[in-house]
mmCIF file of C-alpha atoms and ligand atoms in Angstrom:
data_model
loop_
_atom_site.group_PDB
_atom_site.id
_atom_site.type_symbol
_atom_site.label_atom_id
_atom_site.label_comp_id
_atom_site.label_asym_id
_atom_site.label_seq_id
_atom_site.Cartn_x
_atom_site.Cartn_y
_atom_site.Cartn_z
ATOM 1 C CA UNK A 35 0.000 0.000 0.000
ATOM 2 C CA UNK A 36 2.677 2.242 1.230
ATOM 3 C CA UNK A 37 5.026 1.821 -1.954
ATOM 4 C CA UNK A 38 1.664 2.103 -4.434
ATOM 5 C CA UNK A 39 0.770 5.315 -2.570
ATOM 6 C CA UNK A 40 -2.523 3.835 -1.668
ATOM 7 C CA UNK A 41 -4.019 5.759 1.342
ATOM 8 C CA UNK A 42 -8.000 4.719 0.935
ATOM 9 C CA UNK A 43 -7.163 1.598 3.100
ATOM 10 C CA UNK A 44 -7.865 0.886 6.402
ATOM 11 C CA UNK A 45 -6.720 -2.990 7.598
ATOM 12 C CA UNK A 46 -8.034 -4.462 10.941
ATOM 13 C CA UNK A 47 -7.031 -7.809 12.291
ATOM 14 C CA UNK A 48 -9.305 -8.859 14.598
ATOM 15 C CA UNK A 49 -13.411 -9.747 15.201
ATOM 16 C CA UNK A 50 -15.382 -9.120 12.653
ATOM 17 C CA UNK A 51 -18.823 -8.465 14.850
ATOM 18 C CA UNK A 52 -16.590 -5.835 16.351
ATOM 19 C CA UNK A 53 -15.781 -3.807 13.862
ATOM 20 C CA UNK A 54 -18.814 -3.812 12.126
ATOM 21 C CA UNK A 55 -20.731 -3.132 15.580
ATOM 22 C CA UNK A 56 -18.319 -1.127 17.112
ATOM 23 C CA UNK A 57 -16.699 1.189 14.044
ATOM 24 C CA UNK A 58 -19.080 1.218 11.398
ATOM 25 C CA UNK A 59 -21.767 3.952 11.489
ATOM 26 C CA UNK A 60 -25.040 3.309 10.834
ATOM 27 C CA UNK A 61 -25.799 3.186 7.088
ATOM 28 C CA UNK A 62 -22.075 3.395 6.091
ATOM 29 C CA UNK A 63 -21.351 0.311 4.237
ATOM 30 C CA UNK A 64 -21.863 -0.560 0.363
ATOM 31 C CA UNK A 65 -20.895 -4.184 1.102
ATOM 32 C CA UNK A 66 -18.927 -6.794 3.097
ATOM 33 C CA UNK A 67 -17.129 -9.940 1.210
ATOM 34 C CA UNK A 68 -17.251 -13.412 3.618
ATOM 35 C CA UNK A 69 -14.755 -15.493 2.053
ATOM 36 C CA UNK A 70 -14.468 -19.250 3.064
ATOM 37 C CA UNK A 71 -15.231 -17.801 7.013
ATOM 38 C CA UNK A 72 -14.449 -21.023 9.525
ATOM 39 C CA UNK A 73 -17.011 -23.541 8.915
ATOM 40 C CA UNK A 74 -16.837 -24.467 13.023
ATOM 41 C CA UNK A 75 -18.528 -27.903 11.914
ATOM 42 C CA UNK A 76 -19.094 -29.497 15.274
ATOM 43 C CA UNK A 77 -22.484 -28.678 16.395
ATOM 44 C CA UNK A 78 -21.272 -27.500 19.862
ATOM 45 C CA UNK A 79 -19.237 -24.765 17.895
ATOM 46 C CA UNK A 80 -22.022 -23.389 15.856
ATOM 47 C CA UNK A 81 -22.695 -20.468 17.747
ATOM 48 C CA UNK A 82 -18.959 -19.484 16.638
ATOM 49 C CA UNK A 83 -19.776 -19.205 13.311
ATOM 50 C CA UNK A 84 -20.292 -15.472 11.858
ATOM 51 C CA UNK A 85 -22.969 -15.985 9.499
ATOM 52 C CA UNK A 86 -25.638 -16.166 12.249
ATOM 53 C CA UNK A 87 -28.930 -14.233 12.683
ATOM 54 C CA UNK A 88 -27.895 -12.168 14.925
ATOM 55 C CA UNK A 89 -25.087 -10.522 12.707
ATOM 56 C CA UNK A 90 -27.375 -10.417 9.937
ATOM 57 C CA UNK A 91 -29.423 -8.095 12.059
ATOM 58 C CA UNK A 92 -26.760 -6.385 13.141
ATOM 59 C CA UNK A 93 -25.337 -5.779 9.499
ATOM 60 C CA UNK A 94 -28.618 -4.687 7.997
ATOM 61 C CA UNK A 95 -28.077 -1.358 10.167
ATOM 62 C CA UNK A 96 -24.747 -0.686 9.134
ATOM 63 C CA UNK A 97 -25.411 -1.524 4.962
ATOM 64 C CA UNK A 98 -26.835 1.138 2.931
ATOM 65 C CA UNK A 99 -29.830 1.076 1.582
ATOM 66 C CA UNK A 100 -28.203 -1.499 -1.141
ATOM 67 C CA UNK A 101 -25.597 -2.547 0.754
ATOM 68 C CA UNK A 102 -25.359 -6.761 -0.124
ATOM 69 C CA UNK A 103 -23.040 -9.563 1.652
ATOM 70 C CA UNK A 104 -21.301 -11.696 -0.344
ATOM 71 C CA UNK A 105 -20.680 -15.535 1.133
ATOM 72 C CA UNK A 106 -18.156 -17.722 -0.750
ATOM 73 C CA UNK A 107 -17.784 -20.843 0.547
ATOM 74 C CA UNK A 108 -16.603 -24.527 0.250
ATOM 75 C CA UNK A 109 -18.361 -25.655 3.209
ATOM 76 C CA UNK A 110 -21.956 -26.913 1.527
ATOM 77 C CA UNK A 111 -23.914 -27.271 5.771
ATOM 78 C CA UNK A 112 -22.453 -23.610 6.320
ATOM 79 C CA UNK A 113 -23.954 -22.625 2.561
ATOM 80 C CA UNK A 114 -27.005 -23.763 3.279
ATOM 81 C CA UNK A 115 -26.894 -22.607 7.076
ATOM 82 C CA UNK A 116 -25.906 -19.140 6.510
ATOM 83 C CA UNK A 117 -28.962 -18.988 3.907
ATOM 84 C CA UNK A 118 -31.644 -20.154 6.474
ATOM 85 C CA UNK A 119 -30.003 -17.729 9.203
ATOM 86 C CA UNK A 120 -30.483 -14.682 6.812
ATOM 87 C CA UNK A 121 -33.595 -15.658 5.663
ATOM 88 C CA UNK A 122 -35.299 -15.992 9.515
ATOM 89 C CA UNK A 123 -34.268 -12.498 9.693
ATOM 90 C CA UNK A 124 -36.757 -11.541 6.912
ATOM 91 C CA UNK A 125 -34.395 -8.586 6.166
ATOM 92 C CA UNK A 126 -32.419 -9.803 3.335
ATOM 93 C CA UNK A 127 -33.045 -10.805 -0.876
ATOM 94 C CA UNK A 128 -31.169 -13.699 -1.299
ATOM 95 C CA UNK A 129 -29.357 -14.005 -4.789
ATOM 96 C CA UNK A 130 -27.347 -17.390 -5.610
ATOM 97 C CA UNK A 131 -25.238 -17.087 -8.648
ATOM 98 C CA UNK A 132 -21.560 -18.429 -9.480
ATOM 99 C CA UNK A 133 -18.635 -16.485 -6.980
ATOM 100 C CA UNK A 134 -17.108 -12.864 -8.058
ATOM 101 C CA UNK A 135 -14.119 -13.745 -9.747
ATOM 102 C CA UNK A 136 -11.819 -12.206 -6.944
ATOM 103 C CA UNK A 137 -13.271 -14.897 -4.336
ATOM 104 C CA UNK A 138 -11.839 -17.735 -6.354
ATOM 105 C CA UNK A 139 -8.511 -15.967 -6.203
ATOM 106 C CA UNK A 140 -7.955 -15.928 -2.370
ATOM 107 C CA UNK A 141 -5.573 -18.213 -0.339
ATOM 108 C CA UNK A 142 -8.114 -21.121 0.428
ATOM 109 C CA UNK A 143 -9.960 -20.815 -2.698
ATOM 110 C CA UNK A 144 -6.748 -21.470 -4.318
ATOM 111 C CA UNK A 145 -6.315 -24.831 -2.290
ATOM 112 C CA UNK A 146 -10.092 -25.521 -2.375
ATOM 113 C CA UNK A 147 -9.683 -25.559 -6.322
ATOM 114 C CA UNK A 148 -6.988 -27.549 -7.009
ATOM 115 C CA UNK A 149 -8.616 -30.228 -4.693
ATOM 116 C CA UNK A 150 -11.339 -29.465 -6.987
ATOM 117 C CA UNK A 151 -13.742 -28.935 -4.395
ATOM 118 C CA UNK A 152 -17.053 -27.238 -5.345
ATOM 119 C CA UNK A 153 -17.422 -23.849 -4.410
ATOM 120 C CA UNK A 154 -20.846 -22.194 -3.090
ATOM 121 C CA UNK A 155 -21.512 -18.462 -3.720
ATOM 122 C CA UNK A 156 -24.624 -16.203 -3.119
ATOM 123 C CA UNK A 157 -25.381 -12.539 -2.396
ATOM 124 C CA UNK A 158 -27.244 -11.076 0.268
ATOM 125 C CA UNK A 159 -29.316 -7.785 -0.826
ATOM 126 C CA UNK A 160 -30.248 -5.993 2.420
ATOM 127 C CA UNK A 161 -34.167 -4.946 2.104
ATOM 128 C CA UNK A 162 -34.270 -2.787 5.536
ATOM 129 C CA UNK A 163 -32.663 -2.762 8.823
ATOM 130 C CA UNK A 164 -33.590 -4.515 11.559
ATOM 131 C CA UNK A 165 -35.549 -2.721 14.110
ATOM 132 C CA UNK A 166 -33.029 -2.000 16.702
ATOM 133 C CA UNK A 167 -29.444 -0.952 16.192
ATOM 134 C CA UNK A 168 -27.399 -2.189 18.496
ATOM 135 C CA UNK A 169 -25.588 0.437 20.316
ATOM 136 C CA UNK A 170 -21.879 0.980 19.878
ATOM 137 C CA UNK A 171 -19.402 -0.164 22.816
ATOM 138 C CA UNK A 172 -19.840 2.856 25.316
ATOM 139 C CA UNK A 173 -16.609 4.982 25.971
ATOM 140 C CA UNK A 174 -16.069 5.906 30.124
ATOM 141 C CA UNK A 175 -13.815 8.663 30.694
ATOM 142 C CA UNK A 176 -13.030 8.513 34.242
ATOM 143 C CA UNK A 177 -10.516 5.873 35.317
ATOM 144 C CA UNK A 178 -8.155 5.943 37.895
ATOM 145 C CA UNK A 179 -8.734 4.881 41.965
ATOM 146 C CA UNK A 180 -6.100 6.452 44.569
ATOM 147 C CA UNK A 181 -4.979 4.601 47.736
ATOM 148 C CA UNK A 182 -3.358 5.682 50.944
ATOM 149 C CA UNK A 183 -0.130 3.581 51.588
ATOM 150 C CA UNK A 184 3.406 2.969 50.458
ATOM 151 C CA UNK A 185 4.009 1.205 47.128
ATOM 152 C CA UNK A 186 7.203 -0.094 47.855
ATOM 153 C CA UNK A 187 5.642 -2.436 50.540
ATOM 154 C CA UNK A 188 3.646 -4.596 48.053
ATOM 155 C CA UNK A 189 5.876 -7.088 46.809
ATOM 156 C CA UNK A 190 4.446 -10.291 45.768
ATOM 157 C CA UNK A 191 1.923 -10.871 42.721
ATOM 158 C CA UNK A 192 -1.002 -12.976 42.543
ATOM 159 C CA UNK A 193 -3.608 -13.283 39.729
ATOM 160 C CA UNK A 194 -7.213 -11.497 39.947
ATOM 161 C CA UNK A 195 -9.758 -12.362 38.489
ATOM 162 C CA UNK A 196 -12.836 -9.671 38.549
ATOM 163 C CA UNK A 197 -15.908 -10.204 36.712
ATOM 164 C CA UNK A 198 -18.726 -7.822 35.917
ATOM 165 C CA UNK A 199 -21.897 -7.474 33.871
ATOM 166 C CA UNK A 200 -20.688 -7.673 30.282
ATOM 167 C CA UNK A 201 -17.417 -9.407 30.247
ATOM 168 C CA UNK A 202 -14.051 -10.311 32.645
ATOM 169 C CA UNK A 203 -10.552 -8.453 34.180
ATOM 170 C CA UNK A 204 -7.998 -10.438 34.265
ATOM 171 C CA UNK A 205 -4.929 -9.101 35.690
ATOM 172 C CA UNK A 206 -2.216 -11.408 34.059
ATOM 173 C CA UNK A 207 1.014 -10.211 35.439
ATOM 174 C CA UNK A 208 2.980 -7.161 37.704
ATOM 175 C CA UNK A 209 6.234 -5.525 37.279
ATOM 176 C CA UNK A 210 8.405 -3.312 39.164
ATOM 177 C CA UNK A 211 9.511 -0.308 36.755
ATOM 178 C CA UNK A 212 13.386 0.205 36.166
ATOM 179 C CA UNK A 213 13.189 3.534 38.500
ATOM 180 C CA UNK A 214 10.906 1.874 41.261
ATOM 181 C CA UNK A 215 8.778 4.130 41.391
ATOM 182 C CA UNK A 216 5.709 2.575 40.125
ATOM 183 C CA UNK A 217 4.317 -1.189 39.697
ATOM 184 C CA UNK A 218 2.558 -1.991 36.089
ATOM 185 C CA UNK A 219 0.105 -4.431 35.743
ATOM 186 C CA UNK A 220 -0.563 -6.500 32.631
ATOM 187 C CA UNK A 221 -4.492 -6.895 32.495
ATOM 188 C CA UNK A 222 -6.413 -8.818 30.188
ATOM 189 C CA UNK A 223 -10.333 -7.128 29.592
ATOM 190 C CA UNK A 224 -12.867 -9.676 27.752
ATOM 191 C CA UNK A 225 -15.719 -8.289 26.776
ATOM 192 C CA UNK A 226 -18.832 -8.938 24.426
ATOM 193 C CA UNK A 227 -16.613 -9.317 21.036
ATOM 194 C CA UNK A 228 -13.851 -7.097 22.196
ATOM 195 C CA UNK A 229 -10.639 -8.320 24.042
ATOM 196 C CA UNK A 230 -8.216 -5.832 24.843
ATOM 197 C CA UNK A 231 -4.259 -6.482 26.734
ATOM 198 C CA UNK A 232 -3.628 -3.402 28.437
ATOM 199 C CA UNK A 233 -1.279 -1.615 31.039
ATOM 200 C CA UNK A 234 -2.413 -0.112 34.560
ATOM 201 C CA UNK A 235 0.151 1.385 36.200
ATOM 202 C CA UNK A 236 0.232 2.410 39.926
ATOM 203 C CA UNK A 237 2.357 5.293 41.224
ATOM 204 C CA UNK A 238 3.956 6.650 44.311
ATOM 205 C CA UNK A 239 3.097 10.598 44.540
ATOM 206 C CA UNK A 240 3.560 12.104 47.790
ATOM 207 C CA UNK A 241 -0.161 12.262 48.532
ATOM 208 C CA UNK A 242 -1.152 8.452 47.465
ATOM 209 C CA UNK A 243 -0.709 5.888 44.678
ATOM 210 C CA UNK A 244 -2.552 6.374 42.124
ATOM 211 C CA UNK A 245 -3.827 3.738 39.725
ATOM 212 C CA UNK A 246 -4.736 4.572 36.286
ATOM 213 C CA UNK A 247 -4.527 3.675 32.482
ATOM 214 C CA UNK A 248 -1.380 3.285 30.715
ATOM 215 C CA UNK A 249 -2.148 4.536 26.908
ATOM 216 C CA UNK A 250 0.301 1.927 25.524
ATOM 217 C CA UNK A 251 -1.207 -0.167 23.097
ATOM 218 C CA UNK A 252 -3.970 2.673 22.275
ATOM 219 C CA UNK A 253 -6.396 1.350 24.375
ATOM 220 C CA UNK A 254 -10.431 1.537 23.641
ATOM 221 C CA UNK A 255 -11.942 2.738 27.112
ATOM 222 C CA UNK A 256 -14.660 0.888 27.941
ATOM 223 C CA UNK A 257 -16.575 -0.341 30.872
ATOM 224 C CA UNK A 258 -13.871 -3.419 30.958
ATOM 225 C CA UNK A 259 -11.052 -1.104 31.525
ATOM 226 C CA UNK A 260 -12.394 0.485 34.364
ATOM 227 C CA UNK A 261 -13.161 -2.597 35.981
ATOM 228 C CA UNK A 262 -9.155 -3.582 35.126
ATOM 229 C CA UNK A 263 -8.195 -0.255 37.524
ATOM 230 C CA UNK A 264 -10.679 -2.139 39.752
ATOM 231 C CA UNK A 265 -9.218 -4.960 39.544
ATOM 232 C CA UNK A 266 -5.687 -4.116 40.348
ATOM 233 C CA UNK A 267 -6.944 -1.374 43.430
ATOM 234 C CA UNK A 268 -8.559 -4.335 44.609
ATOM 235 C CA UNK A 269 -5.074 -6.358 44.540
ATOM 236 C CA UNK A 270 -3.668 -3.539 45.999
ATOM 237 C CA UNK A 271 -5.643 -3.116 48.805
ATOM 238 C CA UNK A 272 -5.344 -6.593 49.450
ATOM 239 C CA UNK A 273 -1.645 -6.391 50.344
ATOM 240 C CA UNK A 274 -2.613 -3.726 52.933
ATOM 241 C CA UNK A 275 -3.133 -0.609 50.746
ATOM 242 C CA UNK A 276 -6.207 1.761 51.494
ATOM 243 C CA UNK A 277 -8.300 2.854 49.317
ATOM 244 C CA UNK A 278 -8.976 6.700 49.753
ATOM 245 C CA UNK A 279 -10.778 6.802 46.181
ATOM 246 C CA UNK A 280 -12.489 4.694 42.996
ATOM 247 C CA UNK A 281 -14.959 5.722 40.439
ATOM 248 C CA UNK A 282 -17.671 2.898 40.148
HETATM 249 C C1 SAM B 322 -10.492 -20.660 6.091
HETATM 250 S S1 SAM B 322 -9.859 -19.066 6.469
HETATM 251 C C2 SAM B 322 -10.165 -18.149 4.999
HETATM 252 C C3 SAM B 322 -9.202 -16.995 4.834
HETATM 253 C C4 SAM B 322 -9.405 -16.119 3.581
HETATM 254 N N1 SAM B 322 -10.671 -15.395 3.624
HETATM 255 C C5 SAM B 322 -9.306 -16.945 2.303
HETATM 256 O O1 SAM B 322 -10.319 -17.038 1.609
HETATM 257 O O2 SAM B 322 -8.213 -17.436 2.038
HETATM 258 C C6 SAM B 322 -11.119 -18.494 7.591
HETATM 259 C C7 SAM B 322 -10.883 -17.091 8.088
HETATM 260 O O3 SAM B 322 -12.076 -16.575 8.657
HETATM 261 C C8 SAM B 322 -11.722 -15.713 9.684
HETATM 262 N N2 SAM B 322 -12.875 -15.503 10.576
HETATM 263 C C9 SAM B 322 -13.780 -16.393 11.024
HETATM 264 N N3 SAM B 322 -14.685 -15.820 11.840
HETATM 265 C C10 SAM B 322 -14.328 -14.518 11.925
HETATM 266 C C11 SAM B 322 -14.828 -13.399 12.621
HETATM 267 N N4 SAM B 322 -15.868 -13.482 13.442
HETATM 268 N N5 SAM B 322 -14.208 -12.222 12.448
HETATM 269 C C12 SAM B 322 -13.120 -12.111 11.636
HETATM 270 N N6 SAM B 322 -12.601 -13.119 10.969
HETATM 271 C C13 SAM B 322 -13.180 -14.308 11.111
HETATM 272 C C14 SAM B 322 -10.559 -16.420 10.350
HETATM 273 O O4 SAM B 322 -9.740 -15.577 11.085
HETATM 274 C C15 SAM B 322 -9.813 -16.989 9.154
HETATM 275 O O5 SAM B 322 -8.819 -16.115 8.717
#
């Protein structure tokens, strides 16, 4: 991209439900290519699969007016799965027709084809949106907790596990910084379709530690990552730490 000067790109490794939940505005997209997506063919898995109702919904409120999905798949139980999930929905046309000629040109297509596997292909045309549009993750601005005590008297780790409505805090791992000044915690935040690794750092000032986000990593601020400054007061505290101050 960079040496072809092509700047109209945006690449995102990650969940799909998030980014079109999370990122997309309403409206905003002409269409969304599903190319041989994880068939997750053990029936205990099936709730893993994308192609569900419940992203259909969700996608018919961030298409345009003729916004379409295209599915190309080798899997013939997803084909026909992914059709019937759309269709309960009531919210899309259903066109099957032989794959866009990129879709056959992709890494597994490539290996599907030479095991000459058949290949299923149909388009979704979005008719209207679905009632409700689910609401994007909600941004918290306040996040930090302050404590009465003396940092340098915590010295052993242990893991913490908090859990709260909507998702989990895990706090993985502490460190001592270089200048000892400070401990950082490693904290993993699971929530709906969004997992984040992120830094909370607690610092000696002369009036209290005080725990807060690092911004390492570019962190999304969400619900989870207040509970993760929860999480680590709360380990804090537990080493004899008190806590003068939290935002719940
Ligand atoms: C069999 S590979 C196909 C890769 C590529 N599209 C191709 O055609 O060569 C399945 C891909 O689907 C992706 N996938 C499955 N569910 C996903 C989801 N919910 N969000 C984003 N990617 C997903 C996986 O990460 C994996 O890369």
């Amino acid at each position: 991209m960079k040496r072809d000067r092509i700047s109209n790109v945006r690449l995102f490794r990650g969940d799909a439900r998030f980014i079109v939940r999370d990122v997309l505005e309403r409206g905003s997209l002409s269409g969304i290519y599903v190319n041989f997506p994880d068939p997750w063919p053990r029936k205990r898995h099936l709730e893993k699969r994308l192609l569900r109702a419940p992203f259909f919904e969700l996608l018919s409120t961030r298409l345009a007016d003729d916004g379409w999905l295209s599915f190309t798949t080798d899997h013939e139980e997803y084909f026909h799965f992914g059709l019937e999930e759309a269709e309960s929905t009531g919210l899309y046309h259903i066109v099957r027709a032989d794959p866009p000629a990129a879709a056959l040109e992709t890494k597994y297509a490539m290996k599907w084809r030479e095991m000459e596997k058949p290949i299923f292909h149909a388009t979704f045309h979005r008719l209207k949106a679905a009632g409700h549009s689910p609401p994007l993750i909600q941004r918290i601005e306040m996040h930090h907790a302050i404590l009465d005590g003396d940092l340098s008297t915590v010295t052993g780790f242990e893991k913490v596990v908090r859990r709260f409505k909507g998702g989990t805090a895990i706090v993985l791992e502490g460190f001592r910084d270089l200048t000892n000044a400070s401990l950082i915690f490693k904290v993993r935040v699971e929530e709906t379709d969004l997992v984040q690794e992120i830094l909370i750092q607690a610092y000696q000032k002369e009036d209290g530690v005080f725990v807060s986000l690092q911004p390492f990593g570019d962190p999304l601020s969400t619900r989870g990552v207040r509970e993760a400054v929860h999480a680590v007061t709360d380990f804090l505290a537990s080493t004899g730490l008190t806590v003068r101050q939290k935002w719940i």
